[in-house]
Each structure stands twice: as C-alpha cells, then as structure tokens.
Coordinates of C-alpha atoms in Angstrom, one line a residue:
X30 CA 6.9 -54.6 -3.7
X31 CA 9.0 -53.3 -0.5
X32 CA 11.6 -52.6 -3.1
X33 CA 9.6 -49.9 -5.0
X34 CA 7.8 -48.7 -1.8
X35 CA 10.9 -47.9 0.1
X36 CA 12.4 -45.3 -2.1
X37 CA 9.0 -43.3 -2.8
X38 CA 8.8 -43.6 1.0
X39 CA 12.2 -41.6 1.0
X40 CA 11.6 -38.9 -2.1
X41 CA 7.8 -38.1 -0.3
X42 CA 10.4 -37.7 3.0
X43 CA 12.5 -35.6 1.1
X44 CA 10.1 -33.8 -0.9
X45 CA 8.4 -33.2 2.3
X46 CA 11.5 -31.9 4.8
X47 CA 12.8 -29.7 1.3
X48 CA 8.7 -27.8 1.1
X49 CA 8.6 -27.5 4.7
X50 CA 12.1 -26.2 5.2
X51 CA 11.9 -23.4 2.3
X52 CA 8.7 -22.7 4.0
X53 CA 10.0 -21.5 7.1
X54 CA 13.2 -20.0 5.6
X55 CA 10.9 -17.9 3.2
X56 CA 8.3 -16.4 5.9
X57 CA 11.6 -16.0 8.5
X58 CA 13.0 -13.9 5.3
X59 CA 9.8 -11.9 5.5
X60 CA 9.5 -11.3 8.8
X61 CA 12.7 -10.3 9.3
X62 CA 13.4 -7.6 6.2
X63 CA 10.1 -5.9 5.6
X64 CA 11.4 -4.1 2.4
X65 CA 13.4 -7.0 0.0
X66 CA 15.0 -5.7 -2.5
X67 CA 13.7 -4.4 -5.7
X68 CA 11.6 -2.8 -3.4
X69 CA 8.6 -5.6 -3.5
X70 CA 7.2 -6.7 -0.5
X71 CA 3.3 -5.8 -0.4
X72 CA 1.9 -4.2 2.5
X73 CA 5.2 -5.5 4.1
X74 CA 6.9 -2.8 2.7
X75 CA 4.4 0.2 2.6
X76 CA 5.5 2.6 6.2
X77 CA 3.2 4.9 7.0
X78 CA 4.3 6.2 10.1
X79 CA 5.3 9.7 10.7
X80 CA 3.5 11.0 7.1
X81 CA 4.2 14.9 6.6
X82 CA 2.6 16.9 4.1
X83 CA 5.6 17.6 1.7
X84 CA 7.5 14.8 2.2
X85 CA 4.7 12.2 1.4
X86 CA 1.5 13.5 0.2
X87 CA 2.0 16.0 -1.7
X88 CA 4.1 13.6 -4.2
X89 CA 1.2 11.2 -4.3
X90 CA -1.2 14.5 -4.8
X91 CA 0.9 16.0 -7.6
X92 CA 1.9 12.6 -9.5
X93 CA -2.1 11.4 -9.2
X94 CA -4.1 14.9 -8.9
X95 CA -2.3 17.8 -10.3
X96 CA -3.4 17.3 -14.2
X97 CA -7.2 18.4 -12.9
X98 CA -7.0 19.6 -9.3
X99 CA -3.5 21.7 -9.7
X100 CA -1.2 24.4 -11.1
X101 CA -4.4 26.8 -11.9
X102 CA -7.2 23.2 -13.2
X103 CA -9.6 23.5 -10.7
X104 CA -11.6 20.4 -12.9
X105 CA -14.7 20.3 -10.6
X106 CA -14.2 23.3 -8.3
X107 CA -11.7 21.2 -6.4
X108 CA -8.4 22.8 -6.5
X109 CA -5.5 20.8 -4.8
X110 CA -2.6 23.3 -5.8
X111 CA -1.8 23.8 -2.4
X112 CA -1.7 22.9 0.8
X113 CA -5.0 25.0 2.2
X114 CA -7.3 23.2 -1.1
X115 CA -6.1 20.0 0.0
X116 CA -6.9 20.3 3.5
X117 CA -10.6 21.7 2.5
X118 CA -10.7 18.5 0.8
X119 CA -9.5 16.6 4.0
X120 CA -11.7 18.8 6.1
X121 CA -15.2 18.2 4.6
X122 CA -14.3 14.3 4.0
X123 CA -14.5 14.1 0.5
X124 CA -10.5 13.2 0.3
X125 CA -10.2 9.9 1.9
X126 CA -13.7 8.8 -0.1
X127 CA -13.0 9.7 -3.4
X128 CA -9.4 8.2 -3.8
X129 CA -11.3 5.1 -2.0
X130 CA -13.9 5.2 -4.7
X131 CA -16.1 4.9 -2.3
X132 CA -20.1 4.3 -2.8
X133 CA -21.5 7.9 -3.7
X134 CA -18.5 9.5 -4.6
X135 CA -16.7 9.9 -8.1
X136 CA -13.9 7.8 -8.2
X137 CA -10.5 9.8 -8.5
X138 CA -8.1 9.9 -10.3
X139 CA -11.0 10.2 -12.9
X140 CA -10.6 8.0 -16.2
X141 CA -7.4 6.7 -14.3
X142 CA -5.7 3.6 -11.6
X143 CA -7.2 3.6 -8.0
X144 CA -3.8 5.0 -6.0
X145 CA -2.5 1.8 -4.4
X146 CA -3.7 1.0 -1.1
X147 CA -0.1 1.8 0.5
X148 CA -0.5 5.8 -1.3
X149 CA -4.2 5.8 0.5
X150 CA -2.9 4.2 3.6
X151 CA 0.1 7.2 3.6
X152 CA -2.7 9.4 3.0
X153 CA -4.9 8.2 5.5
X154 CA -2.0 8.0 8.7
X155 CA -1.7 11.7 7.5
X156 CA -5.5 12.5 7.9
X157 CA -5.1 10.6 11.4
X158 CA -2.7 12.8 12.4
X159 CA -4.3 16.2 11.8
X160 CA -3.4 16.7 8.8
X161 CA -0.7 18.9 9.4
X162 CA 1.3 21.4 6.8
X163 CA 4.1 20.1 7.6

C-alpha cells in the first residue's frame, strides 16, 4: 500500500506546484503587458484615455453609424455626418443610451452587433470630457 501511495503523493505535488506556478506566471503576464499580442486582451487592452473626436470616435461612428446617420441618410432625423449632428446627439443624451441599448431607447446600430463595450467605453471617456471637436 505505501508503495502505490507514495508516488500519487508526488504527481498530486507535482500536479499541484506545475497549476499553481503557470498560475502566477499567466496573471504576472497580464499584469505586466496590457495589450498581448494579436491584440487580445479584453478590457486589458481597451485605452480610453485621452479620446479625440477624429482620431477615435469618428472611426467607431463612421464604421457602425454612417450607412443610416451619414453621407446625406438622416434614417430617423438623426444625422451623424458631422461633427455638430453628433454632438446634438451627445448633447440631448440620446448617444450614450442608444449604442447602450438602453431600456426606452432603439437599440443602434439597428438590425446590427451592440459596438463592443471598449468602442462605448471610447465613446463615453469622450462624452466625459466635453465632447470636444477635436
């Protein structure tokens, strides 16, 4: 009996040291490079500090809201061509709500994917900022 016990005493040890080794390893690798590469990384990954108008969310407004809100659609009365139609949006709150899909609101992009909470979080930090054409 102690000669079966003693090596499945030593793998579990093993098994144990290897998980909890990796472990700390991975969540050190983490911690310490916030965007891995490939370019993965979750919320690790999405910066939203310093967000300007035309360097960050007018991409995310022209990828996800031009095809009804731009280049002449004004689908709804909304237009988001440019910078001032954008801020009315920002100004009488219905931005931040509708690309939340918030309760009350239609949700946006219509018929299409939520944006990803790192594109509303960049739009957001923006908003917090005053929204500034910049």
């Amino acid at each position: 009996m102690k000669k079966l016990l003693f090596p499945l005493f030593a793998i579990a040890i093993a098994f144990t040291t290897t998980i909890v080794s990796c472990s700390k390893d991975n969540e050190q690798d983490i911690t310490n490079n916030p965007n891995p590469p490939g370019g993965g990384g979750g919320d690790n990954s999405c910066d939203t500090a310093n967000m300007k108008y035309a360097a960050n969310v007018l991409p995310i407004i022209t990828a996800s809201c031009y095809s009804c809100h731009g280049n002449g659609n004004v689908s709804g009365g909304v237009s988001l061509g440019n910078y001032a139609g954008v801020k009315a949006q920002v100004d009488n709150g219905n931005l931040l709500h509708v690309i939340n899909h918030d309760a009350g609101y239609p949700a946006m992009p219509q018929g299409g994917s939520k944006l990803s909470d790192c594109n509303i979080n960049k739009i957001r930090s923006w908003i917090n900022h005053g929204a500034l054409n910049n």
